[in-house]
Amino acid sequence: MSCQEFSLIRHIMAEHAGARRADVDVGIGDDAAVLHCPDPGQDLISSVDTLVAGRHFFADADPAGLGHKALAVNLSDLAAMGARPAWALLSLSLPDKAPEGLNDCWPGCWLQAFMTGMDALAQRHGVGIVGGDTVACDTLQISITALGWAARGRAIRRSGAQPGDRIWVSGSLGGAAAALRTIYAERVQTEFLPIQWRAAEWHYLCQRLERPEPRLALGQALLEEGLAHAMLDISDGLLADLGHLLAASDAHARLELGDLPLAEPLRRLRPSAPDLVRELALAGGDDYELCFTAPASADAELAALAARLDLPLSCVGRITNIGGAPGQNPLADARHRMELWEGDVRLPMPERLGYEHFTAS
Ligand SMILES: Nc1ncnc2c1ncn2[C@@H]1O[C@H](COP(=O)(O)OP(=O)(O)O)[C@@H](O)[C@H]1O
Ligand SMILES: Cc1ncc(C[n+]2csc(CCOP(=O)(O)OP(=O)(O)O)c2C)c(N)n1
Ligand SMILES: [Mg+2]
């Protein structure tokens, strides 16, 4: 990449730096950002997540959607702590040549669209993009550090589940994974889903994959109202992620699969492919919904919160007991911490609990 291209990149960044915030003294342009710390009594909540072309997204994906998603998955981690987001740092690794499937005007036009998508989400949540880094690299990669605040000692951890807690999931499950499965089937001409999506269904599924909404208002309300004992976001798949929560809490759970909030189009697929639908909802991943545990005494407040946020909250099971022997492998361990039920019938755990890095498939 030439000097000219780098200065173009810096220009595009500065033009799409999210919300203007009074607590940013120095943003994009210096060696480091200078940010005001808020009043004491707040904890700084920080998280980083990386998206790699071919692994987390298709390199020829709509760049505006990708800009949205890259920030959304990071804000989702802050939401999962109950934090209020404040700032983000963006590290971009861009190939010298446009990845296959992208038109020319690389990287300028791509970056312009990418930052437009990110900027819109950042503005919506009052997040300032205060710095970052850009390097040339063989594979397109995006890494974002998200920073936010929560009242001192109040961030909702994975480790607080209590016996008798109900297990709740926001929104719906399996939609993003259904879109991904459909796109893979078209690209590699294998494993076609036994359904032809209607235009409205396909649009909805693609939105779930490409434009997840970080559930920030829900996370913050759960913290403020003191309703949740433990929480995380579902990125890898409900079973894999709930497994992390159970391991951190040393807890066991019973899930009622009949109560899973399936993404609407999956209801039409279910009669012809019940096992596939269950797999997508339980282990498909890319949902970016919140999963939390709360005592039964919170039921009425949770119903009111769901109505106020216009976001469904579904009870999918309960914490049965605390205590057990933590294993060496967190995922293998998670298998023994969950029971899957449909009415009176106990179902076997699926082979895969969610997306796993470092596996051949
Ligand atoms: N390379 C790393 N260095 C330090 N901590 C890491 C690294 N990778 C993951 N972690 C930490 O491990 C925990 C689980 O990470 P991850 O599975 O990526 O969670 P999430 O789904 O919330 O992004 C987090 O606390 C994360 O900060
Ligand atoms: C091209 C492509 N292949 C596969 C996936 C599915 N996928 C990739 S990573 C992932 C899980 C989430 O990513 P990870 O890096 O584990 O995020 P974290 O848990 O750290 O938030 C999923 C479901 C995808 N979205 N796009
Ligand atoms: Mg991560």
Coordinates of N, CA and C in Angstrom, one line a residue, residues 105-261:
C105 N -11.2 -0.4 -6.9 CA -11.2 0.7 -6.0 C -10.9 0.2 -4.6
W106 N -10.0 -0.8 -4.5 CA -9.6 -1.3 -3.2 C -8.4 -0.5 -2.8
P107 N -8.2 -0.1 -1.5 CA -9.2 -0.4 -0.5 C -10.1 0.8 -0.2
G108 N -10.0 1.9 -1.0 CA -10.7 3.1 -0.6 C -12.2 2.9 -0.6
C109 N -12.8 2.4 -1.7 CA -14.3 2.3 -1.7 C -14.8 1.3 -0.6
W110 N -14.0 0.2 -0.5 CA -14.4 -0.8 0.5 C -14.4 -0.2 1.9
L111 N -13.3 0.5 2.2 CA -13.2 1.1 3.5 C -14.2 2.1 3.8
Q112 N -14.5 2.9 2.8 CA -15.6 3.9 2.9 C -16.9 3.3 3.3
A113 N -17.3 2.2 2.6 CA -18.5 1.5 3.0 C -18.4 0.8 4.3
F114 N -17.3 0.2 4.6 CA -17.1 -0.5 5.8 C -17.3 0.4 7.0
M115 N -16.6 1.6 6.9 CA -16.7 2.6 8.0 C -18.1 3.2 8.1
T116 N -18.8 3.3 7.0 CA -20.1 3.9 7.1 C -21.0 2.9 7.9
G117 N -20.9 1.6 7.7 CA -21.6 0.7 8.5 C -21.3 0.7 10.0
M118 N -20.0 0.8 10.3 CA -19.5 0.8 11.7 C -19.9 2.1 12.3
D119 N -19.8 3.2 11.6 CA -20.1 4.6 12.1 C -21.5 4.6 12.6
A120 N -22.4 4.1 11.7 CA -23.9 4.2 12.0 C -24.2 3.5 13.3
L121 N -23.6 2.3 13.5 CA -23.9 1.6 14.8 C -23.2 2.3 16.0
A122 N -22.0 2.8 15.8 CA -21.3 3.5 16.8 C -22.1 4.8 17.2
Q123 N -22.6 5.5 16.3 CA -23.4 6.7 16.6 C -24.7 6.3 17.4
R124 N -25.3 5.2 17.0 CA -26.5 4.8 17.6 C -26.3 4.5 19.1
H125 N -25.1 4.0 19.4 CA -24.9 3.7 20.8 C -23.9 4.6 21.5
G126 N -23.7 5.8 20.9 CA -22.8 6.8 21.5 C -21.4 6.4 21.7
V127 N -20.9 5.5 20.8 CA -19.5 5.0 20.9 C -18.6 5.9 20.0
G128 N -17.5 6.3 20.6 CA -16.5 7.1 19.9 C -15.4 6.1 19.4
I129 N -15.1 6.2 18.1 CA -14.0 5.3 17.6 C -12.7 6.2 17.7
V130 N -11.9 5.9 18.7 CA -10.9 6.9 19.1 C -9.5 6.6 18.7
G131 N -9.3 5.5 17.9 CA -8.0 5.2 17.4 C -8.0 3.8 16.8
G132 N -6.8 3.4 16.4 CA -6.6 2.1 15.8 C -5.3 1.9 15.1
D133 N -5.2 1.0 14.1 CA -4.0 0.7 13.5 C -4.3 0.1 12.1
T134 N -3.6 0.4 11.1 CA -3.8 -0.3 9.8 C -2.5 -0.8 9.3
V135 N -2.5 -2.1 8.9 CA -1.3 -2.8 8.3 C -1.7 -3.5 7.1
A136 N -0.8 -3.8 6.2 CA -1.0 -4.6 5.1 C -0.6 -6.0 5.5
C137 N -1.4 -7.0 5.0 CA -1.3 -8.4 5.5 C -2.0 -9.3 4.4
D138 N -1.7 -10.6 4.4 CA -2.2 -11.5 3.4 C -3.7 -11.7 3.5
T139 N -4.2 -11.7 4.7 CA -5.6 -12.0 4.9 C -6.3 -10.8 5.6
L140 N -7.5 -10.5 5.1 CA -8.3 -9.4 5.6 C -8.8 -9.7 7.1
Q141 N -8.4 -8.9 8.0 CA -8.7 -9.1 9.4 C -9.2 -7.8 10.1
I142 N -10.1 -7.9 11.0 CA -10.6 -6.8 11.7 C -10.5 -7.1 13.2
S143 N -9.9 -6.3 14.0 CA -9.9 -6.5 15.4 C -10.3 -5.2 16.1
I144 N -11.2 -5.4 17.0 CA -11.7 -4.2 17.7 C -11.6 -4.4 19.2
T145 N -11.2 -3.3 19.9 CA -11.2 -3.3 21.3 C -12.3 -2.4 21.7
A146 N -13.2 -2.9 22.5 CA -14.3 -2.1 23.0 C -14.2 -1.8 24.5
L147 N -14.4 -0.5 24.8 CA -14.3 -0.1 26.2 C -15.6 0.6 26.7
G148 N -15.9 0.2 27.9 CA -17.1 0.8 28.5 C -17.1 0.8 30.0
W149 N -18.2 1.1 30.6 CA -18.3 1.4 32.1 C -19.4 0.6 32.7
A150 N -19.2 0.2 33.9 CA -20.3 -0.3 34.8 C -20.0 0.1 36.2
A151 N -21.1 0.2 37.0 CA -21.0 0.6 38.4 C -20.1 -0.3 39.1
R152 N -19.2 0.2 39.9 CA -18.1 -0.6 40.6 C -18.7 -1.9 41.2
G153 N -18.1 -3.0 40.8 CA -18.4 -4.3 41.4 C -19.7 -4.9 40.9
R154 N -20.4 -4.2 39.9 CA -21.7 -4.7 39.5 C -21.8 -5.4 38.2
A155 N -20.7 -5.4 37.4 CA -20.7 -6.1 36.1 C -21.1 -7.5 36.3
I156 N -21.9 -8.0 35.3 CA -22.5 -9.4 35.5 C -21.6 -10.4 34.9
R157 N -21.1 -11.3 35.7 CA -20.1 -12.3 35.3 C -20.7 -13.6 34.9
R158 N -19.9 -14.5 34.4 CA -20.4 -15.8 34.0 C -20.6 -16.7 35.3
S159 N -20.0 -16.3 36.3 CA -19.8 -17.2 37.5 C -20.9 -17.1 38.6
G160 N -22.0 -16.4 38.4 CA -22.9 -16.2 39.5 C -24.1 -17.0 39.6
A161 N -24.3 -18.0 38.7 CA -25.5 -18.8 38.6 C -25.8 -19.5 40.0
Q162 N -27.1 -19.5 40.3 CA -27.5 -20.1 41.6 C -28.5 -21.2 41.4
P163 N -28.5 -22.2 42.3 CA -29.5 -23.3 42.1 C -30.9 -22.7 42.0
G164 N -31.7 -23.3 41.1 CA -33.1 -22.8 41.0 C -33.3 -21.6 40.1
D165 N -32.2 -21.0 39.7 CA -32.3 -19.9 38.7 C -32.9 -20.4 37.4
R166 N -33.7 -19.5 36.8 CA -34.2 -19.8 35.4 C -33.1 -19.4 34.4
I167 N -33.0 -20.0 33.3 CA -32.1 -19.7 32.2 C -32.8 -19.0 31.1
W168 N -32.4 -17.8 30.8 CA -33.2 -16.9 29.8 C -32.3 -16.7 28.6
V169 N -33.0 -16.5 27.5 CA -32.3 -16.2 26.2 C -33.1 -15.0 25.6
S170 N -32.4 -14.0 25.1 CA -33.1 -12.9 24.4 C -33.3 -13.2 23.0
G171 N -34.2 -12.5 22.3 CA -34.4 -12.6 20.9 C -34.7 -14.0 20.4
S172 N -34.0 -14.4 19.3 CA -34.2 -15.7 18.7 C -32.9 -16.4 18.4
L173 N -33.0 -17.7 18.2 CA -31.7 -18.5 17.9 C -31.8 -19.2 16.5
G174 N -30.6 -19.4 16.0 CA -30.5 -20.2 14.8 C -30.7 -19.5 13.5
G175 N -31.1 -18.3 13.4 CA -31.3 -17.6 12.2 C -30.0 -17.3 11.4
A176 N -29.0 -16.8 12.1 CA -27.7 -16.5 11.4 C -27.1 -17.8 10.9
A177 N -27.2 -18.9 11.7 CA -26.6 -20.2 11.3 C -27.3 -20.7 10.1
A178 N -28.7 -20.5 10.0 CA -29.4 -21.0 8.8 C -29.0 -20.2 7.6
A179 N -28.8 -18.9 7.7 CA -28.3 -18.1 6.6 C -26.9 -18.6 6.1
L180 N -26.0 -18.8 7.1 CA -24.7 -19.3 6.8 C -24.7 -20.7 6.1
R181 N -25.5 -21.6 6.6 CA -25.6 -22.9 6.0 C -26.1 -22.8 4.6
T182 N -27.1 -21.9 4.4 CA -27.6 -21.8 3.0 C -26.6 -21.2 2.1
I183 N -25.8 -20.2 2.5 CA -24.7 -19.6 1.7 C -23.7 -20.7 1.4
Y184 N -23.3 -21.4 2.4 CA -22.3 -22.5 2.2 C -22.8 -23.5 1.1
A185 N -24.0 -23.9 1.3 CA -24.6 -24.9 0.4 C -24.5 -24.3 -1.1
E186 N -24.8 -23.1 -1.3 CA -24.8 -22.5 -2.6 C -23.3 -22.4 -3.1
R187 N -22.4 -22.1 -2.2 CA -21.0 -21.9 -2.7 C -20.3 -23.2 -2.9
V188 N -20.6 -24.2 -2.1 CA -19.8 -25.4 -2.3 C -20.7 -26.6 -2.9
Q189 N -22.0 -26.2 -3.2 CA -23.0 -27.1 -3.8 C -23.1 -28.4 -3.0
T190 N -23.1 -28.3 -1.7 CA -23.4 -29.5 -0.9 C -24.4 -29.2 0.2
E191 N -24.9 -30.2 0.8 CA -25.8 -30.1 2.0 C -26.8 -29.0 1.8
F192 N -27.6 -29.0 0.8 CA -28.7 -28.0 0.6 C -29.7 -28.2 1.7
L193 N -30.2 -27.1 2.2 CA -31.3 -27.2 3.1 C -32.6 -27.6 2.4
P194 N -33.4 -28.5 3.0 CA -34.6 -28.9 2.4 C -35.7 -27.9 2.4
I195 N -35.4 -26.7 1.9 CA -36.4 -25.6 1.9 C -35.9 -24.5 0.9
Q196 N -36.9 -23.9 0.3 CA -36.6 -22.8 -0.5 C -37.1 -21.6 0.3
W197 N -36.2 -20.7 0.7 CA -36.6 -19.6 1.6 C -37.4 -18.6 0.7
R198 N -38.5 -18.0 1.3 CA -39.2 -16.9 0.7 C -38.3 -15.7 0.8
A199 N -38.6 -14.7 0.0 CA -37.8 -13.5 0.0 C -37.7 -12.8 1.3
A200 N -38.8 -12.7 2.0 CA -38.9 -12.0 3.3 C -38.1 -12.9 4.4
E201 N -38.2 -14.2 4.3 CA -37.4 -15.0 5.2 C -35.9 -14.9 5.0
W202 N -35.6 -14.9 3.7 CA -34.1 -14.8 3.4 C -33.5 -13.5 3.8
H203 N -34.3 -12.5 3.6 CA -33.9 -11.1 4.1 C -33.6 -11.1 5.6
Y204 N -34.6 -11.7 6.3 CA -34.5 -11.8 7.8 C -33.3 -12.6 8.2
L205 N -33.1 -13.7 7.6 CA -32.0 -14.6 8.0 C -30.6 -13.9 7.7
C206 N -30.5 -13.2 6.6 CA -29.3 -12.5 6.3 C -29.0 -11.4 7.3
Q207 N -30.1 -10.7 7.7 CA -29.9 -9.6 8.7 C -29.4 -10.2 10.0
R208 N -29.9 -11.4 10.3 CA -29.4 -12.1 11.6 C -27.9 -12.4 11.5
L209 N -27.5 -12.8 10.3 CA -26.1 -13.1 10.1 C -25.2 -11.9 10.0
E210 N -25.7 -10.9 9.2 CA -24.8 -9.8 8.8 C -25.0 -8.6 9.7
R211 N -26.1 -8.4 10.4 CA -26.3 -7.2 11.2 C -26.9 -7.6 12.6
P212 N -26.1 -8.3 13.4 CA -26.6 -8.6 14.7 C -26.7 -7.3 15.5
E213 N -27.7 -7.3 16.4 CA -27.9 -6.1 17.2 C -27.4 -6.4 18.6
P214 N -26.4 -5.7 19.1 CA -25.9 -5.9 20.4 C -26.9 -5.5 21.4
R215 N -27.2 -6.4 22.4 CA -28.4 -6.2 23.3 C -27.9 -5.4 24.5
L216 N -27.5 -4.2 24.2 CA -26.9 -3.3 25.2 C -28.0 -2.8 26.2
A217 N -29.2 -2.4 25.7 CA -30.2 -1.9 26.6 C -30.6 -3.0 27.6
L218 N -30.7 -4.3 27.1 CA -31.1 -5.4 28.0 C -30.0 -5.6 29.0
G219 N -28.7 -5.7 28.6 CA -27.6 -5.9 29.5 C -27.6 -4.9 30.6
Q220 N -27.7 -3.6 30.2 CA -27.7 -2.5 31.2 C -28.8 -2.6 32.2
A221 N -30.0 -2.9 31.6 CA -31.2 -2.9 32.5 C -31.1 -4.1 33.5
L222 N -30.5 -5.2 33.1 CA -30.4 -6.3 34.0 C -29.4 -6.0 35.1
L223 N -28.4 -5.2 34.8 CA -27.4 -4.8 35.8 C -28.1 -3.8 36.7
E224 N -28.7 -2.7 36.1 CA -29.3 -1.7 36.9 C -30.4 -2.2 37.9
E225 N -31.2 -3.1 37.4 CA -32.3 -3.6 38.2 C -31.9 -4.8 39.0
G226 N -30.6 -5.2 38.9 CA -30.1 -6.3 39.7 C -30.9 -7.6 39.5
L227 N -31.2 -7.9 38.2 CA -32.1 -9.1 38.0 C -31.3 -10.4 37.7
A228 N -30.1 -10.2 37.1 CA -29.4 -11.4 36.6 C -28.3 -11.8 37.6
H229 N -28.1 -13.1 37.8 CA -27.0 -13.6 38.6 C -25.8 -13.9 37.7
A230 N -26.0 -14.3 36.5 CA -24.8 -14.7 35.6 C -25.3 -14.4 34.2
M231 N -24.3 -14.0 33.3 CA -24.7 -13.7 31.9 C -23.5 -13.9 31.0
L232 N -23.8 -14.2 29.8 CA -22.8 -14.1 28.7 C -23.5 -13.9 27.4
D233 N -22.8 -13.6 26.3 CA -23.4 -13.5 25.0 C -23.2 -14.8 24.2
I234 N -24.1 -15.1 23.3 CA -24.1 -16.3 22.5 C -23.4 -16.1 21.2
S235 N -22.2 -16.4 21.1 CA -21.4 -16.2 19.8 C -21.2 -17.5 19.1
D236 N -20.8 -18.5 19.9 CA -20.4 -19.8 19.4 C -21.6 -20.8 19.2
G237 N -22.7 -20.6 20.0 CA -23.8 -21.5 20.0 C -24.3 -21.6 21.5
L238 N -25.6 -21.7 21.6 CA -26.2 -21.7 23.0 C -25.5 -22.8 23.9
L239 N -25.4 -24.0 23.4 CA -24.8 -25.1 24.3 C -23.4 -24.8 24.6
A240 N -22.6 -24.4 23.7 CA -21.2 -24.1 24.0 C -21.0 -23.0 25.0
D241 N -21.8 -21.9 24.7 CA -21.6 -20.7 25.6 C -22.3 -20.9 26.9
L242 N -23.5 -21.6 27.0 CA -24.0 -21.9 28.3 C -23.1 -22.8 29.1
G243 N -22.4 -23.6 28.3 CA -21.4 -24.5 29.0 C -20.3 -23.7 29.7
H244 N -19.9 -22.6 29.0 CA -18.9 -21.7 29.7 C -19.5 -21.1 31.0
L245 N -20.7 -20.7 30.9 CA -21.4 -20.1 32.1 C -21.5 -21.1 33.2
L246 N -21.9 -22.4 32.8 CA -22.1 -23.4 33.8 C -20.7 -23.8 34.5
A247 N -19.7 -23.8 33.6 CA -18.4 -24.2 34.1 C -17.9 -23.1 35.1
A248 N -18.1 -21.8 34.7 CA -17.6 -20.7 35.5 C -18.4 -20.7 36.9
S249 N -19.7 -21.1 36.8 CA -20.5 -21.1 38.0 C -20.4 -22.4 38.8
D250 N -19.7 -23.4 38.2 CA -19.7 -24.8 38.7 C -21.2 -25.3 38.9
A251 N -22.0 -25.1 37.8 CA -23.4 -25.4 37.9 C -23.8 -26.4 36.9
H252 N -25.0 -27.0 37.1 CA -25.6 -27.9 36.2 C -27.0 -27.4 35.8
A253 N -27.4 -27.8 34.5 CA -28.6 -27.2 34.0 C -29.5 -28.2 33.3
R254 N -30.8 -27.9 33.3 CA -31.7 -28.7 32.5 C -32.4 -27.8 31.5
L255 N -32.2 -28.1 30.2 CA -32.8 -27.3 29.2 C -34.1 -27.9 28.6
E256 N -35.1 -27.1 28.4 CA -36.4 -27.5 27.8 C -36.4 -27.1 26.3
L257 N -36.1 -28.1 25.4 CA -35.9 -27.7 24.0 C -37.2 -27.2 23.4
G258 N -38.3 -27.6 23.9 CA -39.6 -27.1 23.4 C -39.8 -25.6 23.6
D259 N -39.0 -25.0 24.5 CA -39.1 -23.6 24.8 C -38.1 -22.7 24.1
L260 N -37.3 -23.4 23.2 CA -36.3 -22.6 22.5 C -36.9 -21.5 21.6
P261 N -36.4 -20.3 21.6 CA -37.0 -19.2 20.7 C -36.4 -19.3 19.3

